[in-house]
CSV table of C-alpha atoms in Angstrom, one decimal:
chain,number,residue,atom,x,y,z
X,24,UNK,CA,-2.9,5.7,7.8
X,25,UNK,CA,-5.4,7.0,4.8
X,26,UNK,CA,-4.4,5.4,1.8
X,27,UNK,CA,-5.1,7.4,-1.7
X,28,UNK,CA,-3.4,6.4,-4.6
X,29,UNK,CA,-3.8,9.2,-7.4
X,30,UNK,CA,-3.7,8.2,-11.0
X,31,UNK,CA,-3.3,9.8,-14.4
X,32,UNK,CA,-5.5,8.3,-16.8
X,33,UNK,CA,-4.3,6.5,-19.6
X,34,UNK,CA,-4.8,3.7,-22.3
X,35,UNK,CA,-6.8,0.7,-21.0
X,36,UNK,CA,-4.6,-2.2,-22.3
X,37,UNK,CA,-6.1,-5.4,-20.8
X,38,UNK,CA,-9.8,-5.5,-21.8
X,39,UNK,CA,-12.4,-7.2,-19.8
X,40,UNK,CA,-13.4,-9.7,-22.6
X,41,UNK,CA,-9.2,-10.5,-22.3
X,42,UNK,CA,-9.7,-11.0,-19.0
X,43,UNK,CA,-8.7,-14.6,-18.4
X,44,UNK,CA,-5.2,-14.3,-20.4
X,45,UNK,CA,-4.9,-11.1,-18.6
X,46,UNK,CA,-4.8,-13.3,-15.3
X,47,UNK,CA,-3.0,-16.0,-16.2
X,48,UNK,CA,-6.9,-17.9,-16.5
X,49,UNK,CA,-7.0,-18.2,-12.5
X,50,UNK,CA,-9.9,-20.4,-11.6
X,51,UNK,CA,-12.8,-19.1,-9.8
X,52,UNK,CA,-11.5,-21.2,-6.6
X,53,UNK,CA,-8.8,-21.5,-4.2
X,54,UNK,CA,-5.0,-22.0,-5.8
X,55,UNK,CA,-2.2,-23.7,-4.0
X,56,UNK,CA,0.4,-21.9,-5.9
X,57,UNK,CA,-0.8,-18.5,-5.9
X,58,UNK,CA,2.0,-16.4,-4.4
X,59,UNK,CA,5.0,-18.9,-5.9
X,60,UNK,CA,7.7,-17.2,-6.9
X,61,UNK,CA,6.9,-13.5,-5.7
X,62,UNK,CA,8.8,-12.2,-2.8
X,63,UNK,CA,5.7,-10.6,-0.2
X,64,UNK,CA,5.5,-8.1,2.1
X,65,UNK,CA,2.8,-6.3,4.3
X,66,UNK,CA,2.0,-3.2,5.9
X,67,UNK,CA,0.7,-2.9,9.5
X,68,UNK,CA,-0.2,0.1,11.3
X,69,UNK,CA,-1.0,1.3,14.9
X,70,UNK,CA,-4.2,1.2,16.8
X,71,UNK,CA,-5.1,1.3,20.5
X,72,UNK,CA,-5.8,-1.7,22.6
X,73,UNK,CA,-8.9,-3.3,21.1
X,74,UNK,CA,-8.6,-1.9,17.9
X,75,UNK,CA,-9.3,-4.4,15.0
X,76,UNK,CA,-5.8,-3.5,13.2
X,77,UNK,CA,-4.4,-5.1,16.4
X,78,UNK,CA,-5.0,-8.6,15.2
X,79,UNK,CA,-2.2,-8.0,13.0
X,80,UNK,CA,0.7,-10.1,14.9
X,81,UNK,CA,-2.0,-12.9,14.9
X,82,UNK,CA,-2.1,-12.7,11.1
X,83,UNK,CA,1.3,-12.6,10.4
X,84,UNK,CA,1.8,-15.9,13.0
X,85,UNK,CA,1.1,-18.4,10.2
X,86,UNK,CA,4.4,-17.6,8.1
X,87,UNK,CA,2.6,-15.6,5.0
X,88,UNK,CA,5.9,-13.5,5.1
X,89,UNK,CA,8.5,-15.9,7.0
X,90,UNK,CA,10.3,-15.2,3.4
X,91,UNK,CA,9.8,-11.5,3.0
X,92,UNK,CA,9.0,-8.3,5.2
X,93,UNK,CA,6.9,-6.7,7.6
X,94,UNK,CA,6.4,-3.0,7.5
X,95,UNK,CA,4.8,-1.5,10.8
X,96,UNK,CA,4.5,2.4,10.9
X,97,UNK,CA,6.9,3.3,13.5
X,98,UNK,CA,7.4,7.2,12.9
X,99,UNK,CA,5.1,10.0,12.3
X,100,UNK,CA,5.7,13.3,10.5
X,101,UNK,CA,4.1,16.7,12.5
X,102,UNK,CA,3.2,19.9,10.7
X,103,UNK,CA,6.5,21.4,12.1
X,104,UNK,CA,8.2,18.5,10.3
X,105,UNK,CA,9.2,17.0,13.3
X,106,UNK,CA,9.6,12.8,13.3
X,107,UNK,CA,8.0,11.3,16.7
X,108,UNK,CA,8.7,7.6,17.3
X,109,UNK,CA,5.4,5.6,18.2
X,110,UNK,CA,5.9,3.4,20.8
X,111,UNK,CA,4.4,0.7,22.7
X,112,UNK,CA,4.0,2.5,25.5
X,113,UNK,CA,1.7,5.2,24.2
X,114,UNK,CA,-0.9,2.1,24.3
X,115,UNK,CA,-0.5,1.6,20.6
X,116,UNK,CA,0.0,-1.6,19.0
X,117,UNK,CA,2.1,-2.6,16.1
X,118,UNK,CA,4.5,0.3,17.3
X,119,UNK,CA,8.2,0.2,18.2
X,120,UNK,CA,9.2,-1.9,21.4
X,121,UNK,CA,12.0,-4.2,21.7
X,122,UNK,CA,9.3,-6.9,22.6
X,123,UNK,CA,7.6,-6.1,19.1
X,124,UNK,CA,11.0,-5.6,17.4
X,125,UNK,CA,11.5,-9.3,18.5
X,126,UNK,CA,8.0,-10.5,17.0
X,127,UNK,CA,8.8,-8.9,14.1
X,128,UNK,CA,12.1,-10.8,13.8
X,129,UNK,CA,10.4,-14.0,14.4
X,130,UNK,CA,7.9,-14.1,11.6
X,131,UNK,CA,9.9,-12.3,8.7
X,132,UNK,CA,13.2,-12.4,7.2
X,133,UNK,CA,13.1,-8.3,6.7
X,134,UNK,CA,11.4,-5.6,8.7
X,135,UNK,CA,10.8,-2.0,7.3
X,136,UNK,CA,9.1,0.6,9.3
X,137,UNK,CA,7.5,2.9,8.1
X,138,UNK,CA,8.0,6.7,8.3
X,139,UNK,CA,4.6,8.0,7.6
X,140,UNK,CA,3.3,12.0,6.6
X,141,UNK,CA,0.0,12.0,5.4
X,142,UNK,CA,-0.5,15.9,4.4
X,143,UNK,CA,1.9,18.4,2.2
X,144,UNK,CA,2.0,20.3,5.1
X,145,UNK,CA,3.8,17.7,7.2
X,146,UNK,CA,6.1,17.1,3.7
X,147,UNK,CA,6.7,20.4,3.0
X,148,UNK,CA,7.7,20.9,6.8
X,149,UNK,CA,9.9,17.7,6.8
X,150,UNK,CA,12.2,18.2,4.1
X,151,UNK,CA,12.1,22.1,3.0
X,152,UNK,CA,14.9,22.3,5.1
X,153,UNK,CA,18.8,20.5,5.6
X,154,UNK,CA,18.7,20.8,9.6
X,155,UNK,CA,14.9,18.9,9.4
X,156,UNK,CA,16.2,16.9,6.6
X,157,UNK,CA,19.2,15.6,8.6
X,158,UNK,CA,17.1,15.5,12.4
X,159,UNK,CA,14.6,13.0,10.6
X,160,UNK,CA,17.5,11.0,8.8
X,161,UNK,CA,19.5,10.9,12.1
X,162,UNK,CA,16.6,9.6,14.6
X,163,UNK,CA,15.6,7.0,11.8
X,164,UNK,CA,18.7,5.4,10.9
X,165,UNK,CA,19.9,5.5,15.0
X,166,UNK,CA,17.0,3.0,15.7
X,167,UNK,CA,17.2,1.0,12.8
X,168,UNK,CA,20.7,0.3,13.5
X,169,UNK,CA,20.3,-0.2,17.4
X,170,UNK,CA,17.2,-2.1,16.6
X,171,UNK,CA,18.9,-4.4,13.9
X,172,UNK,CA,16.2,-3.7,11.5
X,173,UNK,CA,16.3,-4.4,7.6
X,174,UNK,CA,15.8,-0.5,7.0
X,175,UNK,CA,12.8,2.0,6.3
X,176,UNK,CA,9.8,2.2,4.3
X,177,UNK,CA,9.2,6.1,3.5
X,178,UNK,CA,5.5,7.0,3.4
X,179,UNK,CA,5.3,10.7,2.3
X,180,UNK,CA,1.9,11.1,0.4
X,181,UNK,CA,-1.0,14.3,-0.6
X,182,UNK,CA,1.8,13.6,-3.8
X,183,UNK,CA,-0.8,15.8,-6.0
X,184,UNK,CA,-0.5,19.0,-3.7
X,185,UNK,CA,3.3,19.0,-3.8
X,186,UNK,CA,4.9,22.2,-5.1
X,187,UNK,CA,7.9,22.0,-7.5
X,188,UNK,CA,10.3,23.0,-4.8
X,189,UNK,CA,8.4,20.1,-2.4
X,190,UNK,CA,9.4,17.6,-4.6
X,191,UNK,CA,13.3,18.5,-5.2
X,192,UNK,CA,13.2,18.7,-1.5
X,193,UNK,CA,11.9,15.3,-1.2
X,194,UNK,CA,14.1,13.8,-3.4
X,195,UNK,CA,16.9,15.2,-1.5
X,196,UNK,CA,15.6,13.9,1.7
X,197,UNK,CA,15.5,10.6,0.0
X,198,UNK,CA,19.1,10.8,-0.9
X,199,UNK,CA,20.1,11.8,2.4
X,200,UNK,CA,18.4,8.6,4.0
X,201,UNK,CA,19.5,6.5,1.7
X,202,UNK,CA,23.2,7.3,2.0
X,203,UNK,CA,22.6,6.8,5.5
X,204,UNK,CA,21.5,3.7,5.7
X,205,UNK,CA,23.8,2.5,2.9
X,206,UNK,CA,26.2,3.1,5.2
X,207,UNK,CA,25.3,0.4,7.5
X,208,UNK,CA,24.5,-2.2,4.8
X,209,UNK,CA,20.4,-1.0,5.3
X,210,UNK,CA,18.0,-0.5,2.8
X,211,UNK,CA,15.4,2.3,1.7
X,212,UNK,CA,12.0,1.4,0.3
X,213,UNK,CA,9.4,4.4,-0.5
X,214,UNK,CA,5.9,4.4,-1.3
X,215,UNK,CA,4.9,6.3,-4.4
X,216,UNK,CA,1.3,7.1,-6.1
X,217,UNK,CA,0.0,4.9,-9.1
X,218,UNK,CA,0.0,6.5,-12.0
X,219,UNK,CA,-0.2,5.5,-15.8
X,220,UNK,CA,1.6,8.4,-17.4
X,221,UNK,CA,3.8,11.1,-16.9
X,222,UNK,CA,2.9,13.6,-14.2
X,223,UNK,CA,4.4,17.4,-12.9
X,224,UNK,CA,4.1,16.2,-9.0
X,225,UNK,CA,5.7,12.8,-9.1
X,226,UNK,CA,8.4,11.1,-11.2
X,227,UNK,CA,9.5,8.1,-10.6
X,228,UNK,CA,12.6,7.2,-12.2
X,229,UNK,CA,14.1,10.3,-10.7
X,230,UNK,CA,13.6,9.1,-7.2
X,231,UNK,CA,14.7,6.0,-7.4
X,232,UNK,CA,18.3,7.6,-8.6
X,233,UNK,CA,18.6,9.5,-5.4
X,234,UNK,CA,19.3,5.7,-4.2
X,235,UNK,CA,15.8,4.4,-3.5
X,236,UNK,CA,16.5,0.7,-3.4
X,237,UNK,CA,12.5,-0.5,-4.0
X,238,UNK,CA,10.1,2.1,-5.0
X,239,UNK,CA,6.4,0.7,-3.6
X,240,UNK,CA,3.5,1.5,-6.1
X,241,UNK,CA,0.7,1.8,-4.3
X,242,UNK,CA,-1.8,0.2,-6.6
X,243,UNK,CA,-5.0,0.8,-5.2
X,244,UNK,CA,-8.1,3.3,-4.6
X,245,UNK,CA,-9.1,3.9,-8.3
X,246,UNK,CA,-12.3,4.3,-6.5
X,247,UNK,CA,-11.4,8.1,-6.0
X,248,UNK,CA,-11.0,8.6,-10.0
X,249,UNK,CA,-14.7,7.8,-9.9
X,250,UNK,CA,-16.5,10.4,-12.8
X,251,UNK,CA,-19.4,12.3,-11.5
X,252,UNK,CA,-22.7,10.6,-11.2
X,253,UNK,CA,-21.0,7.2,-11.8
X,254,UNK,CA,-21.0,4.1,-9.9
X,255,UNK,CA,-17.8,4.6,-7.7
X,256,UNK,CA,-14.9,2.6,-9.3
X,257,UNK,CA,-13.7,-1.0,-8.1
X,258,UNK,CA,-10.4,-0.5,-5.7
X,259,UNK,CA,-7.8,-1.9,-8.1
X,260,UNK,CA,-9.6,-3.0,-11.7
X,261,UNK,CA,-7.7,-5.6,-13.5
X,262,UNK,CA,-6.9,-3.1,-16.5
X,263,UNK,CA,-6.2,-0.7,-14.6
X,264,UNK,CA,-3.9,-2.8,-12.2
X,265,UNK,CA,-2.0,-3.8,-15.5
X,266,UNK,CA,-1.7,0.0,-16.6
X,267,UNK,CA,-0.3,1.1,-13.9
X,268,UNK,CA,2.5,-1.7,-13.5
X,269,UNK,CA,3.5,-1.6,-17.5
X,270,UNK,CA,4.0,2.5,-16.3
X,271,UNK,CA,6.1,1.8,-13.4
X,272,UNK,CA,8.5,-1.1,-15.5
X,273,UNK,CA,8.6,1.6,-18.0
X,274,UNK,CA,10.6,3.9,-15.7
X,275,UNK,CA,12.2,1.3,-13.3
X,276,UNK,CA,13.4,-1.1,-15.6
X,277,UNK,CA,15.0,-3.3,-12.9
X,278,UNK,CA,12.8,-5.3,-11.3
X,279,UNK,CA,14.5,-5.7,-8.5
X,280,UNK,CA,13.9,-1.9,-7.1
X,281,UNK,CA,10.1,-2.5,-7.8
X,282,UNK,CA,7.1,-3.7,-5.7
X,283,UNK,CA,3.4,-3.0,-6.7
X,284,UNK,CA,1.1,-2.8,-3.7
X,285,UNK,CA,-1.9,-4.9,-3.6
X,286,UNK,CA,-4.9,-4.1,-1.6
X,287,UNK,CA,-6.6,-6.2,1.1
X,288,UNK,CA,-9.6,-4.1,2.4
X,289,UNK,CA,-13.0,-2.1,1.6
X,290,UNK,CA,-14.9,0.7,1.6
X,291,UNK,CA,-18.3,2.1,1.1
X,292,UNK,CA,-19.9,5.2,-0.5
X,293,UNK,CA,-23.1,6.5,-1.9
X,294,UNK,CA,-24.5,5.4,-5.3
X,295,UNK,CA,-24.3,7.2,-7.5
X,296,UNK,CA,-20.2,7.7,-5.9
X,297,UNK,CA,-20.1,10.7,-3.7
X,298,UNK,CA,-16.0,10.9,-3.7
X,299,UNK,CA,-16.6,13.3,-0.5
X,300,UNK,CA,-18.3,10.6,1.3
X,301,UNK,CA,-16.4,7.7,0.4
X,302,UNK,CA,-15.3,5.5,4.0
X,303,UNK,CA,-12.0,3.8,2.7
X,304,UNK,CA,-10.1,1.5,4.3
X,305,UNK,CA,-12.5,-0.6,5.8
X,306,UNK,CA,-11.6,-3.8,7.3
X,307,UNK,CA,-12.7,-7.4,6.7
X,308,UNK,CA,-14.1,-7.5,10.3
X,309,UNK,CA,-16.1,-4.1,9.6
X,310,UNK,CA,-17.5,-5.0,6.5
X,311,UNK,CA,-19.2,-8.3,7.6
X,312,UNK,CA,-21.1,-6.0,9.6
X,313,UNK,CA,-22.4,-3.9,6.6
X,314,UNK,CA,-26.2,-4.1,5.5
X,315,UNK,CA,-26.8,-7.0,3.0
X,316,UNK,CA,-22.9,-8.8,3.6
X,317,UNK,CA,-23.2,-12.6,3.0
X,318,UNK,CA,-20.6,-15.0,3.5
X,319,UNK,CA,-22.9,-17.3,1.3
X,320,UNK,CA,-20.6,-18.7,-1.6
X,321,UNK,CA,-23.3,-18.2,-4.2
X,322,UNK,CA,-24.1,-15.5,-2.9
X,323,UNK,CA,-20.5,-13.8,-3.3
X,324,UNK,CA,-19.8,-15.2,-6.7
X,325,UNK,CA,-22.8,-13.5,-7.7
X,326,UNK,CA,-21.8,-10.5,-6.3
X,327,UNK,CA,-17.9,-10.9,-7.9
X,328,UNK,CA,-17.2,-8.1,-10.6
X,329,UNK,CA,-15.6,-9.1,-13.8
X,330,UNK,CA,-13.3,-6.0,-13.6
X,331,UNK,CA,-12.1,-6.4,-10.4
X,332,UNK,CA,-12.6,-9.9,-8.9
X,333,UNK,CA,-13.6,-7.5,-5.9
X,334,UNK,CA,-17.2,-8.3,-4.2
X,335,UNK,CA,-19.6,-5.3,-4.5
X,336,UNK,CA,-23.1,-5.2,-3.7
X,337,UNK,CA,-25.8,-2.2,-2.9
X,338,UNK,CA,-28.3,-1.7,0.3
X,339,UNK,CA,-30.2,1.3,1.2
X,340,UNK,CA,-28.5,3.3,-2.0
X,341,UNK,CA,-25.3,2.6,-0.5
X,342,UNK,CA,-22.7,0.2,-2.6
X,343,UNK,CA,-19.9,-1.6,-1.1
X,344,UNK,CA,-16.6,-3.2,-1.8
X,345,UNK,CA,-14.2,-5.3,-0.7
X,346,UNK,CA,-11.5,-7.5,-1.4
X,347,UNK,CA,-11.5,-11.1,-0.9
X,348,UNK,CA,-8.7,-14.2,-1.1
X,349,UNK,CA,-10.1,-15.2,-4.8
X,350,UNK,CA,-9.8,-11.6,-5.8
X,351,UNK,CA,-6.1,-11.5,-4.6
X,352,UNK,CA,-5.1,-14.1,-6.5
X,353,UNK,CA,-6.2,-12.6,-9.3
X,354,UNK,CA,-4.8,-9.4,-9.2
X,355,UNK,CA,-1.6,-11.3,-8.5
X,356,UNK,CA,-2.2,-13.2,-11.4
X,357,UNK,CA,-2.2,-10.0,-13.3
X,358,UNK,CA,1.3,-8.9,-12.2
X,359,UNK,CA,2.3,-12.6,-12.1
X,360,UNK,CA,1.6,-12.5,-16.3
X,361,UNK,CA,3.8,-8.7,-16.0
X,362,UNK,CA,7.1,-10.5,-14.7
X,363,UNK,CA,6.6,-8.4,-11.0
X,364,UNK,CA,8.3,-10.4,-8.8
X,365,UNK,CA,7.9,-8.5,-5.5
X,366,UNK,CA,4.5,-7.7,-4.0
X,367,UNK,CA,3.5,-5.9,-0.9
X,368,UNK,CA,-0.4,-6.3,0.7
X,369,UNK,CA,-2.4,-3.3,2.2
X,370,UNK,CA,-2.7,-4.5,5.1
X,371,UNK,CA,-3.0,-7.1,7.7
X,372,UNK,CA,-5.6,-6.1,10.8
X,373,UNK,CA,-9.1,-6.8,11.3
X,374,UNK,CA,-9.2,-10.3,9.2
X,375,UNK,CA,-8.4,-8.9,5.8
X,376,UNK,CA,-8.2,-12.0,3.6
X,377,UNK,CA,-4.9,-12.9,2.3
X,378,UNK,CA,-3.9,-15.1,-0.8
X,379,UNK,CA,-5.4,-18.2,-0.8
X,380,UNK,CA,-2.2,-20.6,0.0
């Protein structure tokens, strides 16, 4: 699952020379405390047997969200609008199987799978419709009840492609789910683009009154706002980061209905940034394979950029990125000093660092 989180530009609030009382003045190393008092959640998504994201379960085995919730993508969206359940026993991991349902249980106090449509064609297909509407809502909330799950996490991006009538549509796809799953004491989270101002495709107070219990910003891939002939962007800059979540509190007031997504991966591209060659979503285990990675400490805090706390160096006119433990904290620091009190991390897999406690 591509993750592309669009934004609309807006005021740049939280200056780099502020930096340190933007973040709460996090030291440069490791803090036992990072993640007190924020409620945490993940995302984890399917792969076949050998895949990196497959480590997943391992990751999850120490306890980082005993307290919170794990969100595996269970359900897929096809261009008829069709939902199709992945399942263990396609040979994909992370999917839906009692045995996994039961791991899931183990290690988490919540579980939300995701339903996931990546293209406007899928969207458009899935809710244009009442009979698609209610087929989706029915299969969903059948195995979430069976299944004794917490609920769903809705995943329905390509937000900027949306037509006017796409979006209604959605929103009454939402209110149909969440009805639903109200019904059985569930609840319904959905992930929704960052943005830092008002926008035609994507509002969000409006969809959390269809009865969105937590609407999950996806706070991440600035990269792809990269101006021509630039240096491509850091994945989440600290000002940015704050921009976005002051936006978001501005339109859900109650904190409790909001989680900003944190990112926990990398990516490479040309430099200067070629957005049509960018590789996102590139995992920890990956990117220690990439020309010029060190794991030497000096060597990565010389590498660590002030804007971002992300580590980003160049080889062969190629410039890379990624997200480390340090740079985490951070960024949690950021939303820490906001009053955000729930946080969810794309996404375990492949060794992507986590907070540092």
């Amino acid at each position: 699952m591509f993750r592309h989180a669009l934004t609309v530009s807006g005021v740049v609030a939280c200056t780099v020379t502020t930096l340190l009382a933007c973040t709460a003045s996090v030291p440069a190393g490791a803090t036992t405390s990072a993640t007190s008092g924020v409620q945490l959640q993940t995302w984890l998504y399917p792969g076949s047997t050998g895949d990196s994201q497959c480590t997943a379960p391992s990751e999850y085995a120490d306890g980082r969200v005993k307290d919170g919730a794990l969100n595996p993508e269970y359900w897929t969206v096809g261009d008829d609008g069709s939902v199709t359940l992945e399942t263990t026993a396609d040979g994909l991991c992370n999917t839906y199987s009692a045995a996994n349902v039961a791991d899931l249980k183990a290690h988490s106090a919540n579980q939300y799978p995701t339903l996931s449509g990546m293209t406007t064609t899928a969207v458009h297909a899935l809710v244009k419709s009442k009979s698609t509407r209610t087929a989706a809502v029915t299969k969903v909330t059948s195995l979430v009840n069976d299944a004794g799950l917490s609920g769903v996490d809705v995943d329905l991006e390509d937000y900027w492609s949306w037509s006017t009538a796409d979006f209604t549509n959605y929103k009454t796809f939402l209110g149909q789910l969440a009805t639903a799953l109200h019904a059985s004491g569930k609840r319904l989270q959905v992930d929704a683009p960052a943005m830092t101002e008002d926008a035609s495709f994507y509002d969000y107070a409006s969809v959390v009154a269809t009865g969105v219990d937590d609407l999950v910003i996806m706070a991440y891939d600035e990269e792809f706002d990269t101006a021509s002939g630039d240096r491509c962007l850091p994945i989440s800059p600290y000002d940015w980061l704050k921009n976005v979540t002051t936006y978001a509190q501005s339109k859900v007031t109650d904190p409790d209905h909001l989680i900003i997504g944190l990112p926990s991966y990398g990516y490479s591209a040309p430099d200067p940034c070629d957005l049509n060659s960018v590789t996102g979503n590139i995992q920890f285990s990956a990117m220690r394979q990439s020309p010029g990675f060190s794991s030497d400490p000096a060597t990565i805090e010389s590498r660590r950029d002030a804007s971002s706390g992300e580590i980003r160096w160049t080889s062969g006119g190629v410039l890379y990125d990624y997200v480390d433990s340090v740079a985490m904290d951070r960024k949690l620091a950021v939303l820490k000093g906001l009053g955000v009190t729930k946080v969810s991390v794309w996404s375990l897999g492949g060794g992507n660092p986590w907070f540092s406690n």
